[in-house]
Amino acid sequence: MGKRVVITGLGVCAPNGVGLTDFTQALLDGKSGIRHQPNLEKLGFGCQVAGEPLVKDNLINSYFTPLERRGLNASGIVYGVIAGVDAWNDAGLVKNTTNEPSWDRGIVFGTGILGVDKFREAIHLIDDGNVRRLGSTSVIQTMASGISAYLGGMLRCGNQVTTNSAACTTGTEGIIMAYDRISQGKAEIMLTGSCSDSGPYVWGGFDAMRILPRGYNYDPAKASRPMSATASGFIPGSGAGALVLESLESAQERGVHIYAEVLGGEINSGGQVGEGSMTAPNSLAVQRCIKNAVVNAGIEASDIDVVNGHLTATSKDGLEIKNWSVALNRKGADFPLINSFKGAVGHCLAASGSIECVAAILQFKEQVVFKNINCEDIHPQITELIADSCIPRKTLEHAPSIIAKASFGFGDVNACVIFKAFTK
């Protein structure tokens, strides 16, 4: 048996709320963070709405020194640092001020693409023959591990400090990686999370694929419609979520609040065979991922009372519900309560798993199951499999016992993690 692992800190920088207080209230209210983006309209995008955190300059000044702010043009790093530092503080941890790194504390903070606006800025300078004007931070702002490097230096962590990248599975995968490191006794405390840049250079490729809805440019709050019969594609988003995972012994010794316990999880790939492809899931792999997560967590499928799905508001939502139903061997009214947060924040790409895990865990604290928004008209493929009552359209008073959360990403990659209400 490995060490028990608990969650002691949360941080978030999301389209519908920056900071835990605003984010929690937005979820309780069903408030959408999806807004019309004038720059996308100007550039001729078909889908002109997106989810982007509203971060004010004075807030950024609270996280970065004037020197660090000089030439800072990587939105993902801004979001990740805000979420990561907030989670660290929420866990009652303070910055190491000694001349020796904290050997038992580390970071796994993922991203998909980082510093794309900084890349654009650098490309123009280089093409114009002004390479000397690039500045000293262009490399760290554009390397994938820039976010973990920033946080690692700010918090002076001496354990593993790394960045994982697995498309939309990134955030959930990182939690499992951090869990493994602590449960194996290789670290006591790990900050984990993920971030994603904002802007047309990140979202443009998806618009070109014509997988984003084009009929909600002037009704953005209704645009993202997971599990809905009128869903017409996912809405791109951005931001960051962060969690502090810690050994139970360390948390108890420090006497800090514990949000939940991490029981385990599973990471796998469908190999892009059968029905699996670069952009479509292999259902056998998805089902296997969920089943193995349940086994690894040491629970029964019947123990799960809440599921937070990936559920992106595409034609694959029905297939995802089917895969959950088959993997858990539960259907109709026996299926757990299930929600998707993409109706409120959009699909935050590499940041989606971590933002959604923060939201899922807040349900333990608030003793609720947050409502789904924009799925008044549940897709008939879904109601053929599970009862309508399993999909709350109002926030329910319910004390979750065990929550299963899964993320699936381009490249046919999957991750599923199991959270449990903490009991001594």
XYZ file of C-alpha atoms in Angstrom:
424
model
C 0.000 0.000 0.000
C 1.289 3.421 -0.938
C 0.846 6.615 1.010
C -2.613 8.170 1.143
C -2.807 11.346 -0.933
C -5.094 14.287 -0.207
C -5.876 17.665 -1.755
C -5.066 20.639 0.448
C -5.059 23.592 -1.962
C -7.000 24.825 -4.982
C -6.488 27.717 -7.381
C -8.236 28.740 -10.574
C -8.135 31.344 -13.312
C -11.189 30.568 -15.446
C -13.402 32.356 -17.966
C -16.271 32.547 -15.465
C -14.217 33.505 -12.429
C -10.668 34.322 -11.349
C -10.051 33.009 -7.834
C -11.939 30.377 -5.875
C -14.615 32.689 -4.487
C -15.780 34.096 -7.825
C -15.412 30.727 -9.565
C -17.480 28.904 -6.939
C -20.248 31.495 -7.046
C -20.337 31.362 -10.843
C -20.778 27.583 -10.734
C -23.534 27.867 -8.122
C -25.304 30.474 -10.245
C -24.725 28.725 -13.568
C -22.960 31.844 -14.842
C -21.283 31.562 -18.233
C -17.821 32.950 -18.922
C -18.229 32.679 -22.688
C -18.242 36.079 -24.397
C -18.183 37.605 -27.859
C -14.594 38.281 -28.942
C -14.332 41.346 -31.222
C -10.860 40.326 -32.403
C -12.250 37.037 -33.750
C -14.957 38.918 -35.625
C -12.368 41.298 -37.058
C -10.259 38.351 -38.240
C -13.208 36.686 -39.972
C -13.611 33.678 -37.695
C -16.756 31.643 -38.174
C -17.064 31.183 -34.402
C -16.579 34.560 -32.746
C -17.160 33.585 -29.111
C -14.764 32.062 -26.599
C -14.057 31.677 -22.894
C -11.205 33.883 -21.691
C -10.365 34.816 -18.073
C -10.758 38.502 -17.261
C -7.455 39.320 -15.577
C -6.824 42.940 -14.677
C -3.363 44.474 -14.779
C -3.410 45.319 -11.082
C -4.036 41.638 -10.309
C -1.039 40.600 -12.412
C 1.097 42.986 -10.366
C 0.280 40.906 -7.284
C 1.925 37.804 -8.791
C 4.821 39.122 -10.870
C 7.622 41.502 -10.005
C 8.191 44.508 -12.285
C 11.190 42.679 -13.731
C 9.120 39.549 -14.431
C 6.424 41.672 -16.072
C 8.870 43.279 -18.482
C 8.144 41.833 -21.919
C 5.640 39.328 -20.478
C 3.374 38.315 -23.362
C 2.315 34.739 -22.622
C -1.256 34.557 -21.326
C -0.944 30.881 -20.334
C 1.932 31.706 -17.984
C -0.104 34.507 -16.417
C -3.079 32.191 -15.846
C -0.906 29.337 -14.587
C 1.039 31.471 -12.119
C -2.164 32.985 -10.707
C -3.794 29.565 -10.253
C -0.617 27.884 -9.008
C 0.334 30.522 -6.452
C -3.273 30.717 -5.240
C -3.375 26.943 -4.725
C -0.056 27.065 -2.845
C -1.360 29.804 -0.568
C -4.717 28.050 -0.143
C -2.836 25.008 1.161
C -1.226 27.164 3.853
C 2.194 26.875 2.241
C 4.660 29.740 2.201
C 7.460 30.506 -0.182
C 10.759 28.907 0.759
C 13.124 31.710 1.796
C 16.174 29.585 2.599
C 19.172 29.101 0.341
C 18.286 25.436 -0.134
C 15.412 24.206 -2.292
C 12.501 22.312 -0.728
C 13.551 18.775 -1.630
C 10.203 17.153 -0.804
C 8.098 19.610 -2.824
C 7.669 19.504 -6.594
C 5.570 20.596 -9.551
C 3.825 18.903 -12.476
C 2.166 21.721 -14.416
C 1.066 21.015 -17.966
C 0.211 22.905 -21.114
C -0.553 22.276 -24.754
C 0.912 25.335 -26.430
C 2.516 28.176 -24.519
C 3.472 31.741 -25.347
C 2.022 31.794 -28.842
C 1.695 35.600 -28.781
C 5.322 35.836 -27.667
C 6.248 33.555 -30.574
C 4.435 35.867 -32.990
C 6.207 38.874 -31.530
C 9.571 37.100 -31.827
C 8.953 35.943 -35.395
C 8.249 39.504 -36.554
C 11.340 40.850 -34.806
C 13.541 38.158 -36.326
C 12.079 38.581 -39.810
C 12.661 42.339 -39.547
C 16.307 41.784 -38.600
C 15.812 42.874 -34.995
C 16.876 39.701 -33.211
C 18.673 41.741 -30.539
C 15.317 43.187 -29.478
C 13.901 39.780 -28.515
C 14.699 40.270 -24.855
C 15.957 37.797 -22.324
C 12.635 36.083 -21.548
C 11.482 35.017 -25.018
C 12.781 31.479 -24.505
C 11.228 30.820 -21.106
C 7.894 32.285 -22.247
C 7.705 30.026 -25.295
C 9.137 26.737 -24.048
C 6.468 24.290 -22.937
C 8.051 23.919 -19.506
C 8.079 27.676 -19.025
C 5.092 27.492 -16.690
C 6.615 24.872 -14.378
C 9.930 26.745 -14.508
C 8.267 29.997 -13.452
C 6.425 28.308 -10.581
C 9.429 26.217 -9.582
C 11.546 29.343 -9.175
C 8.849 31.332 -7.420
C 8.200 28.554 -4.892
C 11.788 27.195 -4.842
C 10.793 23.554 -5.172
C 13.574 20.975 -5.214
C 11.665 17.818 -6.146
C 10.570 17.016 -9.700
C 9.607 20.184 -11.599
C 8.198 19.361 -15.019
C 5.522 20.040 -17.628
C 3.339 17.325 -19.115
C 1.437 17.700 -22.370
C -1.360 15.422 -23.573
C -3.801 17.715 -25.387
C -7.107 18.038 -23.521
C -6.125 15.235 -21.121
C -3.181 17.243 -19.759
C -4.658 18.527 -16.486
C -6.190 15.240 -15.363
C -3.060 13.331 -16.383
C -0.939 15.700 -14.272
C -2.998 14.988 -11.169
C -2.427 11.262 -11.587
C 1.307 11.853 -12.146
C 1.520 13.924 -8.959
C -0.526 11.327 -7.068
C 1.836 8.570 -8.170
C 4.901 10.474 -7.017
C 3.497 11.103 -3.543
C 1.943 7.662 -3.065
C 5.299 6.073 -3.947
C 7.049 8.174 -1.299
C 9.098 10.215 -3.779
C 7.593 13.534 -2.670
C 5.461 14.919 0.157
C 3.816 17.844 -1.629
C 3.196 18.368 -5.353
C 1.641 21.369 -7.066
C -0.161 20.183 -10.168
C -2.312 21.870 -12.766
C -2.409 23.011 -16.357
C -2.846 26.141 -18.421
C -3.739 27.222 -21.928
C -3.108 30.438 -23.848
C -5.893 32.659 -25.133
C -6.347 34.140 -28.570
C -6.863 33.610 -32.263
C -3.519 31.887 -32.840
C -4.567 29.105 -30.467
C -8.215 28.905 -31.518
C -7.816 29.457 -35.263
C -6.978 25.861 -36.124
C -10.207 24.623 -34.546
C -12.220 27.232 -36.427
C -10.589 26.057 -39.643
C -11.655 22.475 -38.842
C -15.248 23.761 -38.694
C -15.871 22.019 -35.382
C -16.873 25.231 -33.568
C -20.499 26.478 -33.631
C -21.200 29.508 -35.789
C -24.762 30.281 -34.815
C -24.209 31.872 -31.405
C -21.981 34.835 -32.154
C -24.560 37.199 -30.680
C -25.814 34.845 -27.964
C -22.531 33.613 -26.444
C -23.922 32.359 -23.123
C -25.979 29.770 -25.007
C -23.186 28.630 -27.311
C -21.653 25.738 -25.357
C -24.283 22.990 -25.016
C -22.931 19.691 -23.624
C -25.332 16.730 -23.861
C -27.842 18.886 -25.758
C -29.748 17.859 -28.872
C -28.926 21.306 -30.286
C -25.184 21.120 -29.563
C -23.230 22.096 -32.657
C -19.610 22.034 -31.549
C -17.353 23.053 -28.692
C -16.525 26.613 -27.681
C -12.790 27.254 -27.219
C -11.611 28.523 -23.876
C -8.470 29.210 -21.883
C -7.208 29.659 -18.348
C -5.652 27.476 -15.654
C -6.500 25.298 -12.701
C -4.166 24.146 -9.929
C -4.248 21.713 -7.019
C -1.869 20.961 -4.161
C -1.598 17.216 -3.558
C -0.006 16.121 -0.313
C 0.618 12.990 1.679
C -1.963 12.532 4.411
C 0.787 12.440 7.041
C 2.154 15.797 5.895
C -1.290 17.405 5.779
C -2.174 16.171 9.256
C 1.180 17.265 10.646
C 0.598 20.746 9.240
C -3.002 20.760 10.485
C -4.447 22.107 7.221
C -7.869 21.802 5.614
C -8.345 18.748 3.395
C -10.730 19.102 0.456
C -10.769 15.466 -0.637
C -8.686 12.332 -1.046
C -7.263 11.098 -4.336
C -7.834 7.346 -4.518
C -6.024 6.752 -7.814
C -6.612 6.790 -11.522
C -5.582 5.534 -14.930
C -3.909 6.947 -18.039
C -3.965 5.176 -21.399
C -4.268 5.551 -25.163
C -6.473 3.995 -27.800
C -3.531 3.802 -30.190
C -5.593 5.444 -32.957
C -6.799 2.029 -34.085
C -10.323 0.815 -34.751
C -12.642 3.799 -34.371
C -9.849 5.746 -32.680
C -7.996 8.444 -34.608
C -6.108 11.678 -34.017
C -9.421 13.389 -33.239
C -11.794 10.551 -32.287
C -11.708 8.226 -29.257
C -11.259 4.478 -29.331
C -14.185 3.428 -27.129
C -12.450 0.260 -25.945
C -9.589 2.354 -24.568
C -11.965 4.856 -22.933
C -13.882 2.051 -21.228
C -10.660 0.347 -20.161
C -9.345 3.625 -18.724
C -12.460 4.107 -16.589
C -12.566 0.464 -15.484
C -8.892 0.435 -14.500
C -9.249 3.735 -12.635
C -11.985 2.127 -10.523
C -9.795 -0.918 -9.832
C -6.726 1.187 -9.061
C -8.783 3.289 -6.639
C -9.825 0.167 -4.739
C -13.548 0.838 -5.085
C -16.542 -0.665 -6.857
C -18.210 1.049 -9.785
C -21.391 1.167 -7.731
C -19.605 3.388 -5.171
C -19.411 6.321 -7.595
C -22.257 8.767 -7.050
C -21.051 11.670 -9.226
C -19.310 11.756 -12.603
C -17.755 14.829 -14.153
C -17.409 14.077 -17.817
C -15.279 15.453 -20.621
C -18.508 16.145 -22.602
C -17.508 18.850 -25.068
C -20.866 19.646 -26.764
C -20.079 17.705 -29.913
C -21.607 14.664 -31.600
C -19.358 12.488 -29.392
C -21.224 13.325 -26.159
C -23.632 10.427 -26.643
C -20.729 8.054 -27.261
C -19.014 9.246 -24.093
C -22.134 8.554 -22.028
C -22.325 5.101 -23.593
C -18.694 4.438 -22.667
C -19.294 5.515 -19.068
C -22.389 3.304 -18.931
C -20.565 0.260 -20.280
C -17.450 0.817 -18.130
C -19.435 1.251 -14.914
C -22.101 -1.304 -15.918
C -24.750 1.204 -14.872
C -27.618 2.652 -16.853
C -31.052 4.238 -16.503
C -31.753 5.655 -13.043
C -28.872 3.598 -11.610
C -26.362 5.826 -13.404
C -24.507 8.387 -11.210
C -25.303 12.079 -11.324
C -23.285 13.553 -14.193
C -22.282 17.069 -15.133
C -20.106 18.971 -17.555
C -18.649 22.394 -16.827
C -18.006 23.228 -20.471
C -21.397 24.907 -20.725
C -20.015 27.582 -18.372
C -16.340 27.846 -19.359
C -16.123 26.324 -22.827
C -13.452 23.809 -23.711
C -10.288 25.183 -22.132
C -8.107 22.733 -24.075
C -4.993 21.788 -22.056
C -6.408 23.658 -19.055
C -9.765 21.888 -19.179
C -8.885 18.915 -16.963
C -7.418 20.980 -14.134
C -10.133 23.669 -14.155
C -12.817 20.981 -14.175
C -11.108 18.983 -11.418
C -11.060 22.092 -9.236
C -14.780 22.521 -9.910
C -15.481 18.841 -9.231
C -13.652 18.982 -5.894
C -15.477 22.151 -4.840
C -18.612 20.007 -4.829
C -17.272 18.224 -1.739
C -16.775 21.562 0.008
C -20.125 23.032 -1.028
C -22.039 19.748 -0.520
C -23.686 20.117 -3.913
C -23.622 18.824 -7.444
C -23.278 21.832 -9.732
C -25.874 22.137 -12.437
C -25.429 21.653 -16.153
C -26.325 24.655 -18.255
C -27.657 24.768 -21.824
C -28.875 21.174 -21.883
C -32.610 21.686 -21.466
C -33.029 19.535 -24.570
C -30.972 16.454 -23.698
C -29.912 14.474 -26.740
C -32.128 11.411 -27.245
C -29.048 9.198 -27.646
C -28.272 10.024 -24.030
C -31.758 9.577 -22.561
C -31.874 6.143 -24.186
C -28.951 5.208 -21.928
C -29.435 7.077 -18.665
C -32.337 8.675 -16.834
C -33.078 12.336 -17.342
C -32.861 12.786 -13.552
C -29.145 11.871 -13.634
C -28.393 15.142 -15.465
C -29.114 18.003 -13.023
C -30.237 21.274 -14.595
C -30.383 22.867 -11.157
C -27.631 22.740 -8.560
C -28.543 19.899 -6.206
C -27.952 19.709 -2.497
C -26.003 16.472 -2.353
C -22.957 15.448 -0.346
C -20.790 13.583 -2.887
C -19.098 10.439 -1.665
C -16.952 9.476 -4.661
C -16.484 11.532 -7.834
C -15.017 10.125 -11.033
C -13.546 12.652 -13.443
C -12.256 11.851 -16.926
C -10.633 13.772 -19.760
C -10.026 12.643 -23.332
C -7.753 14.342 -25.858
C -6.562 14.599 -29.442
C -4.174 11.762 -30.156
C -6.658 9.262 -28.664
C -5.387 9.727 -25.105
C -7.400 9.244 -21.915
C -7.184 9.895 -18.184
C -9.596 9.159 -15.345
C -9.092 10.088 -11.685
C -11.159 9.116 -8.634
C -11.768 11.564 -5.772
C -13.304 10.670 -2.412
C -14.805 12.731 0.393
C -12.122 12.781 3.064
C -12.589 10.645 6.157
C -9.906 9.951 8.728
